Short mmCIF file of C-alpha atoms in Angstrom, two decimals:
data_model
loop_
_atom_site.label_atom_id
_atom_site.label_comp_id
_atom_site.label_asym_id
_atom_site.label_seq_id
_atom_site.Cartn_x
_atom_site.Cartn_y
_atom_site.Cartn_z
CA MET A 1 74.14 86.82 102.09
CA ASP A 2 71.87 89.90 102.70
CA SER A 3 74.13 91.59 105.33
CA LEU A 4 76.38 94.60 104.62
CA GLY A 5 79.22 91.95 104.26
CA THR A 6 77.59 90.49 101.17
CA LEU A 7 79.59 88.44 98.87
CA LYS A 8 77.62 89.40 95.83
CA PRO A 9 77.79 92.84 94.12
CA PHE A 10 75.00 95.21 94.74
CA VAL A 11 72.23 95.87 92.15
CA THR A 12 73.32 99.61 91.53
CA PRO A 13 70.86 102.26 89.98
CA THR A 14 70.84 103.24 86.41
CA VAL A 15 69.53 106.88 86.38
CA LYS A 16 68.71 109.56 83.85
CA VAL A 17 70.86 112.59 83.74
CA GLY A 18 69.80 115.86 82.02
CA ARG A 19 72.34 118.29 82.72
CA LEU A 20 75.65 116.71 81.53
CA PHE A 21 74.96 117.40 77.80
CA ASN A 22 71.78 119.43 77.84
CA ALA A 23 72.23 121.08 74.48
CA TYR A 24 71.32 117.91 72.50
CA ASP A 25 67.83 116.19 72.25
CA VAL A 26 68.89 112.79 73.70
CA GLU A 27 68.16 110.80 76.59
CA ILE A 28 71.10 109.81 78.77
CA TYR A 29 71.32 107.30 81.58
CA ALA A 30 74.31 106.60 83.91
CA LYS A 31 74.86 103.11 85.41
CA LEU A 32 76.14 104.08 88.98
CA ASP A 33 78.55 101.20 89.46
CA LEU A 34 80.67 103.72 91.67
CA LEU A 35 78.12 102.73 94.49
CA GLN A 36 79.45 99.23 94.80
CA LEU A 37 81.04 98.42 98.11
CA ALA A 38 84.61 98.35 96.59
CA GLY A 39 83.74 101.58 94.70
CA SER A 40 83.86 100.24 91.07
CA THR A 41 82.28 97.75 88.68
CA LYS A 42 85.06 95.43 89.12
CA GLU A 43 83.25 94.23 92.19
CA ARG A 44 81.15 92.33 89.92
CA THR A 45 84.38 91.06 88.10
CA ALA A 46 86.16 89.85 91.24
CA ASN A 47 83.03 88.34 92.64
CA GLY A 48 82.78 86.27 89.27
CA LEU A 49 86.47 85.32 89.23
CA ILE A 50 86.50 84.07 92.71
CA GLU A 51 83.39 82.17 92.47
CA ASP A 52 84.48 80.53 89.10
CA LEU A 53 87.91 79.52 90.88
CA LEU A 54 86.07 78.16 94.08
CA ASP A 55 83.65 76.21 91.99
CA SER A 56 86.41 74.50 89.86
CA GLY A 57 88.36 73.64 92.93
CA LYS A 58 91.32 75.55 91.91
CA LEU A 59 91.19 77.80 94.92
CA VAL A 60 90.66 76.25 98.30
CA PRO A 61 89.07 77.80 101.50
CA GLY A 62 92.05 79.92 103.01
CA GLY A 63 93.93 79.89 99.94
CA MET A 64 95.81 82.83 98.00
CA ILE A 65 94.94 84.82 94.98
CA ILE A 66 97.64 86.68 93.18
CA GLU A 67 96.64 89.19 90.43
CA SER A 68 98.06 91.85 88.49
CA THR A 69 95.79 94.97 88.81
CA SER A 70 95.99 98.73 88.03
CA GLY A 71 93.78 99.48 91.00
CA ASN A 72 89.96 98.93 90.81
CA LEU A 73 90.16 95.09 90.55
CA GLY A 74 92.94 94.98 93.41
CA ILE A 75 90.55 96.87 95.76
CA ALA A 76 87.60 94.63 94.87
CA LEU A 77 89.70 91.36 95.11
CA ALA A 78 90.87 92.63 98.58
CA ARG A 79 87.31 93.04 99.73
CA GLN A 80 86.13 89.89 98.32
CA CYS A 81 88.87 87.85 99.97
CA VAL A 82 88.14 89.62 103.40
CA VAL A 83 84.65 88.24 103.40
CA ARG A 84 85.65 84.80 101.99
CA GLY A 85 88.73 84.35 104.57
CA LEU A 86 91.20 84.21 101.58
CA ARG A 87 94.63 86.05 101.28
CA PHE A 88 95.43 88.32 98.43
CA THR A 89 98.53 89.67 96.74
CA ALA A 90 98.11 92.62 94.20
CA VAL A 91 100.90 93.06 91.85
CA VAL A 92 101.04 96.84 90.61
CA ASP A 93 103.37 99.22 88.64
CA GLU A 94 104.26 102.77 89.09
CA ASN A 95 100.99 103.90 87.51
CA ALA A 96 99.06 102.57 90.34
CA ASN A 97 97.12 105.19 92.25
CA PRO A 98 98.56 105.50 95.80
CA LEU A 99 95.46 105.86 97.49
CA ALA A 100 94.16 102.62 95.74
CA LEU A 101 97.23 100.81 97.20
CA GLU A 102 96.09 102.12 100.60
CA LEU A 103 92.84 100.77 100.00
CA MET A 104 94.05 97.37 99.32
CA GLU A 105 96.40 97.40 102.22
CA ALA A 106 93.52 98.47 104.50
CA TYR A 107 91.66 95.49 103.59
CA GLY A 108 94.75 93.39 104.56
CA ALA A 109 96.07 92.82 100.97
CA THR A 110 99.82 92.50 100.27
CA VAL A 111 100.92 95.01 97.48
CA ASN A 112 103.77 93.89 95.29
CA HIS A 113 105.57 96.86 93.33
CA VAL A 114 106.81 96.20 89.72
CA GLN A 115 109.41 98.67 88.37
CA THR A 116 108.61 99.74 84.72
CA PRO A 117 111.02 97.75 82.35
CA PRO A 118 113.22 99.20 79.68
CA ASP A 119 110.58 98.49 77.09
CA GLY A 120 108.02 100.54 79.11
CA ASN A 121 105.52 97.61 79.09
CA LYS A 122 104.13 97.80 82.63
CA LEU A 123 101.27 95.23 82.13
CA ALA A 124 103.73 92.48 80.69
CA ALA A 125 105.93 93.21 83.64
CA ARG A 126 103.08 92.75 86.10
CA ARG A 127 102.11 89.65 84.52
CA ARG A 128 105.67 88.06 84.70
CA ARG A 129 105.86 89.02 88.41
CA VAL A 130 102.62 87.21 89.05
CA THR A 131 103.90 84.02 87.20
CA ASP A 132 106.86 84.44 89.69
CA LEU A 133 104.92 84.65 92.64
CA LEU A 134 102.75 81.82 91.83
CA ALA A 135 105.66 79.62 91.44
CA ALA A 136 107.05 80.79 94.85
CA ASN A 137 103.80 79.90 96.74
CA PRO A 138 102.58 76.63 96.04
CA GLY A 139 98.73 76.29 95.88
CA SER A 140 98.02 79.83 95.22
CA VAL A 141 96.11 80.92 91.85
CA THR A 142 95.54 84.04 89.74
CA THR A 143 92.16 85.00 88.68
CA ASN A 144 93.48 85.69 85.06
CA GLN A 145 91.10 88.58 84.68
CA TYR A 146 92.51 88.96 81.23
CA GLY A 147 91.42 85.70 79.84
CA SER A 148 88.89 84.16 81.99
CA LEU A 149 85.43 83.64 80.58
CA ALA A 150 84.06 84.36 84.22
CA ASN A 151 85.01 88.12 83.71
CA PRO A 152 82.36 88.76 80.87
CA ARG A 153 79.90 86.27 82.22
CA ALA A 154 79.68 88.59 85.54
CA HIS A 155 78.59 91.53 83.19
CA PHE A 156 76.22 89.41 80.93
CA GLU A 157 74.42 87.88 83.97
CA THR A 158 74.21 91.42 86.18
CA THR A 159 75.65 94.54 84.69
CA MET A 160 73.58 94.52 81.27
CA PRO A 161 70.33 93.19 82.78
CA GLU A 162 70.39 96.13 85.29
CA ILE A 163 71.27 98.80 82.48
CA MET A 164 68.28 97.55 80.41
CA ALA A 165 65.81 97.52 83.25
CA GLY A 166 66.94 100.78 84.71
CA SER A 167 66.98 102.57 81.08
CA GLY A 168 63.36 101.19 80.25
CA GLY A 169 64.53 98.45 77.97
CA LYS A 170 65.59 100.11 74.72
CA LEU A 171 69.05 101.74 74.27
CA ASP A 172 70.47 103.11 70.94
CA TYR A 173 74.02 103.34 72.41
CA LEU A 174 76.04 102.10 75.42
CA PHE A 175 79.34 103.51 76.29
CA ILE A 176 81.93 101.17 78.12
CA ALA A 177 85.50 101.95 78.96
CA THR A 178 87.77 99.15 78.04
CA SER A 179 90.87 97.41 79.53
CA THR A 180 90.56 93.69 79.89
CA THR A 181 87.53 94.10 77.69
CA GLY A 182 85.43 91.81 80.03
CA THR A 183 82.86 94.41 80.82
CA LEU A 184 82.40 95.29 77.03
CA LEU A 185 82.42 91.51 76.15
CA GLY A 186 79.85 90.68 78.58
CA CYS A 187 77.39 93.30 77.32
CA GLN A 188 78.33 92.53 73.73
CA GLN A 189 77.21 89.14 74.37
CA TYR A 190 73.93 90.01 76.06
CA VAL A 191 73.11 92.28 73.13
CA ARG A 192 73.61 89.44 70.69
CA ALA A 193 71.83 86.89 72.83
CA HIS A 194 68.75 89.02 73.04
CA SER A 195 68.86 90.51 69.44
CA LEU A 196 68.95 94.01 70.68
CA ASP A 197 69.69 97.00 68.38
CA THR A 198 71.94 98.45 71.13
CA LYS A 199 75.31 99.67 69.66
CA ILE A 200 78.23 99.01 71.94
CA VAL A 201 80.80 102.06 72.03
CA ALA A 202 84.23 101.04 73.20
CA VAL A 203 86.18 104.06 74.94
CA ASP A 204 89.99 103.34 75.00
CA SER A 205 92.97 105.47 75.82
CA VAL A 206 95.39 106.97 73.52
CA GLY A 207 98.51 104.85 74.02
CA SER A 208 96.50 101.58 74.29
CA VAL A 209 97.12 98.81 71.81
CA LEU A 210 93.37 97.59 71.92
CA PHE A 211 91.46 97.88 68.70
CA GLY A 212 94.50 98.47 66.66
CA GLY A 213 95.81 101.26 68.66
CA THR A 214 99.67 101.96 69.21
CA ALA A 215 101.47 101.59 72.39
CA GLY A 216 102.39 104.89 74.09
CA THR A 217 102.78 106.41 77.36
CA ARG A 218 99.74 106.24 79.83
CA ARG A 219 99.71 107.96 83.11
CA LEU A 220 96.14 107.25 84.30
CA PRO A 221 95.40 103.74 85.41
CA GLY A 222 92.29 101.72 84.76
CA LEU A 223 91.91 102.31 80.88
CA GLY A 224 93.67 100.91 77.80
CA ALA A 225 96.39 97.95 77.66
CA GLY A 226 99.91 97.62 76.77
CA VAL A 227 99.48 94.01 75.85
CA LEU A 228 96.19 92.44 74.07
CA PRO A 229 94.35 90.55 76.59
CA GLU A 230 92.93 87.24 75.61
CA LEU A 231 89.38 88.45 76.01
CA ALA A 232 89.98 91.22 73.34
CA ALA A 233 90.04 88.69 70.41
CA SER A 234 86.21 88.26 70.90
CA ALA A 235 85.34 91.87 71.60
CA GLU A 236 83.92 93.46 68.61
CA PRO A 237 82.18 96.90 69.55
CA ASP A 238 80.33 98.80 66.90
CA LEU A 239 82.28 102.08 67.48
CA VAL A 240 85.85 102.68 69.20
CA PHE A 241 86.94 106.06 70.69
CA ALA A 242 90.45 106.60 71.77
CA VAL A 243 90.77 109.56 74.21
CA GLU A 244 93.73 111.86 75.35
CA GLU A 245 94.34 111.89 79.05
CA ILE A 246 93.81 115.49 79.30
CA ASP A 247 90.20 114.93 77.81
CA MET A 248 89.63 112.41 80.56
CA VAL A 249 90.32 114.96 83.12
CA ARG A 250 87.92 117.35 81.52
CA GLY A 251 85.28 114.59 81.04
CA CYS A 252 85.55 114.02 84.84
CA ARG A 253 85.22 117.53 85.89
CA ARG A 254 82.34 117.98 83.74
CA LEU A 255 80.57 114.95 85.17
CA ALA A 256 81.35 116.31 88.65
CA HIS A 257 80.30 120.05 87.79
CA ARG A 258 77.07 119.24 85.90
CA GLU A 259 75.72 116.05 87.57
CA GLY A 260 77.36 116.15 91.00
CA ILE A 261 79.02 112.56 90.23
CA LEU A 262 82.57 112.24 91.06
CA ALA A 263 83.92 109.44 88.85
CA GLY A 264 87.48 108.01 87.82
CA ALA A 265 89.47 108.69 84.70
CA SER A 266 87.86 105.91 82.66
CA THR A 267 84.30 107.59 83.15
CA GLY A 268 85.92 110.88 82.26
CA ALA A 269 87.08 109.27 78.91
CA ILE A 270 83.43 108.11 78.35
CA VAL A 271 82.23 111.71 79.03
CA ALA A 272 84.92 113.17 76.36
CA ALA A 273 83.68 110.32 73.80
CA MET A 274 80.01 111.14 74.31
CA GLY A 275 80.91 114.77 73.76
CA THR A 276 82.06 113.75 70.31
CA LEU A 277 79.12 111.35 69.07
CA LEU A 278 76.16 112.95 70.60
CA PRO A 279 76.18 115.95 68.25
CA THR A 280 75.91 113.47 65.44
CA LEU A 281 72.89 111.40 66.71
CA ASP A 282 69.26 111.67 65.83
CA ALA A 283 66.90 113.65 68.17
CA GLY A 284 65.31 111.41 70.49
CA SER A 285 68.23 108.79 70.76
CA ARG A 286 68.72 106.81 73.72
CA VAL A 287 72.22 106.62 75.18
CA ALA A 288 73.66 105.04 78.46
CA PHE A 289 77.03 104.88 80.12
CA MET A 290 79.04 103.22 82.70
CA VAL A 291 80.27 105.08 85.66
CA HIS A 292 82.77 102.68 86.23
CA ASP A 293 84.25 103.83 89.57
CA THR A 294 84.48 106.53 92.33
CA GLY A 295 86.74 109.42 91.70
CA VAL A 296 87.98 109.45 95.29
CA PRO A 297 91.24 107.82 94.51
CA TYR A 298 91.85 110.37 91.69
CA LEU A 299 91.42 113.42 94.10
CA GLN A 300 95.38 113.95 93.75
CA THR A 301 95.48 113.32 90.00
CA VAL A 302 92.39 114.00 87.89
CA TYR A 303 91.03 116.65 90.36
CA ASN A 304 94.26 118.48 91.12
CA ASP A 305 95.12 121.40 89.08
CA GLU A 306 98.91 121.33 89.75
CA TRP A 307 99.14 117.67 88.88
CA VAL A 308 97.32 118.01 85.74
CA ARG A 309 99.59 120.86 84.63
CA ASP A 310 102.80 119.20 85.82
CA THR A 311 102.18 115.77 84.53
CA LEU A 312 99.77 116.39 81.45
CA ASN A 313 101.23 119.67 80.35
CA ALA A 314 97.95 121.29 79.92
CA GLU A 315 95.24 123.27 81.53
CA PRO A 316 92.40 121.34 83.04
CA GLU A 317 89.41 123.37 81.56
CA LEU A 318 86.07 122.18 82.43
CA GLU A 319 84.05 122.69 79.34
CA ALA A 320 85.72 120.83 76.44
CA GLU A 321 82.97 119.34 74.38
CA THR A 322 85.17 117.07 72.41
CA GLY A 323 88.71 115.44 72.64
CA ALA A 324 88.13 111.79 71.60
CA GLN A 325 89.55 110.56 68.35
CA GLU A 326 87.30 108.12 66.36
CA LEU A 327 89.27 105.07 65.64
CA SER A 328 86.75 102.92 63.87
CA ALA A 329 83.15 102.74 62.94
CA LYS A 330 81.55 99.53 61.93
#
């Protein structure tokens, strides 16, 4: 479809940014997936997951999807279900952004809340609730964003080709925030399939178990994981950075104040990681990063000074150059 109600994700621009880290002799390109209709790169993921279920016959017209989500995928699935005449139930936990939940409900989704269990593992609790709801709703399906190969396929077929075209076809580093690892894995597969020299940089959250991390408290959704997703077994980034949440905040604000791009916490984490790596790169290096989502749902958290002070116990300074801890380099 070519109308505004298109099923397929838009081709979003990849633009050169010159003010974000202007002290370094590097070229930096931003992939603006915050411009997707659902406000994030999860529009691509949602489309790929649903198409795969429809093609396989597991999901029928008028059917119901039930999925665990921290926010962005839920918004994207809710929108994609609207234009396909499907029903959608989002299973969320206490970290879910209230505005994201309002957006899902505005699209007609049902939001099912899960309390944090005694062990603190919110993701595991959400996935158990999905299993229970599937059993209670015969014929319903889950998209299985954590294990479906349709997740990375969406980024192999659309995200990475667009980045390469928009950046001129040669990149030294690509920064991607990680949760299910679907975006990272799809881009990794593209790099290998086309024998590119691009190094994939995974940006994770402190408190995430991805890439050998240790489980801990995470208050900002959309980055990291409390349980290893199935897709992560195949994810092999060249570099991994784990970022503290206060540095995600500072990265978001730096991007907003220097480039006029209002992005979410995962993109702020990328900016923090870039601030650590860029000083070590050779002059003339070419770098790209995902702007995974819009910052609008984060106005009351990441961009709210009082929330930052009360929740993260830190001052939301704007000019932090570093703040990411390198976990591994291959």
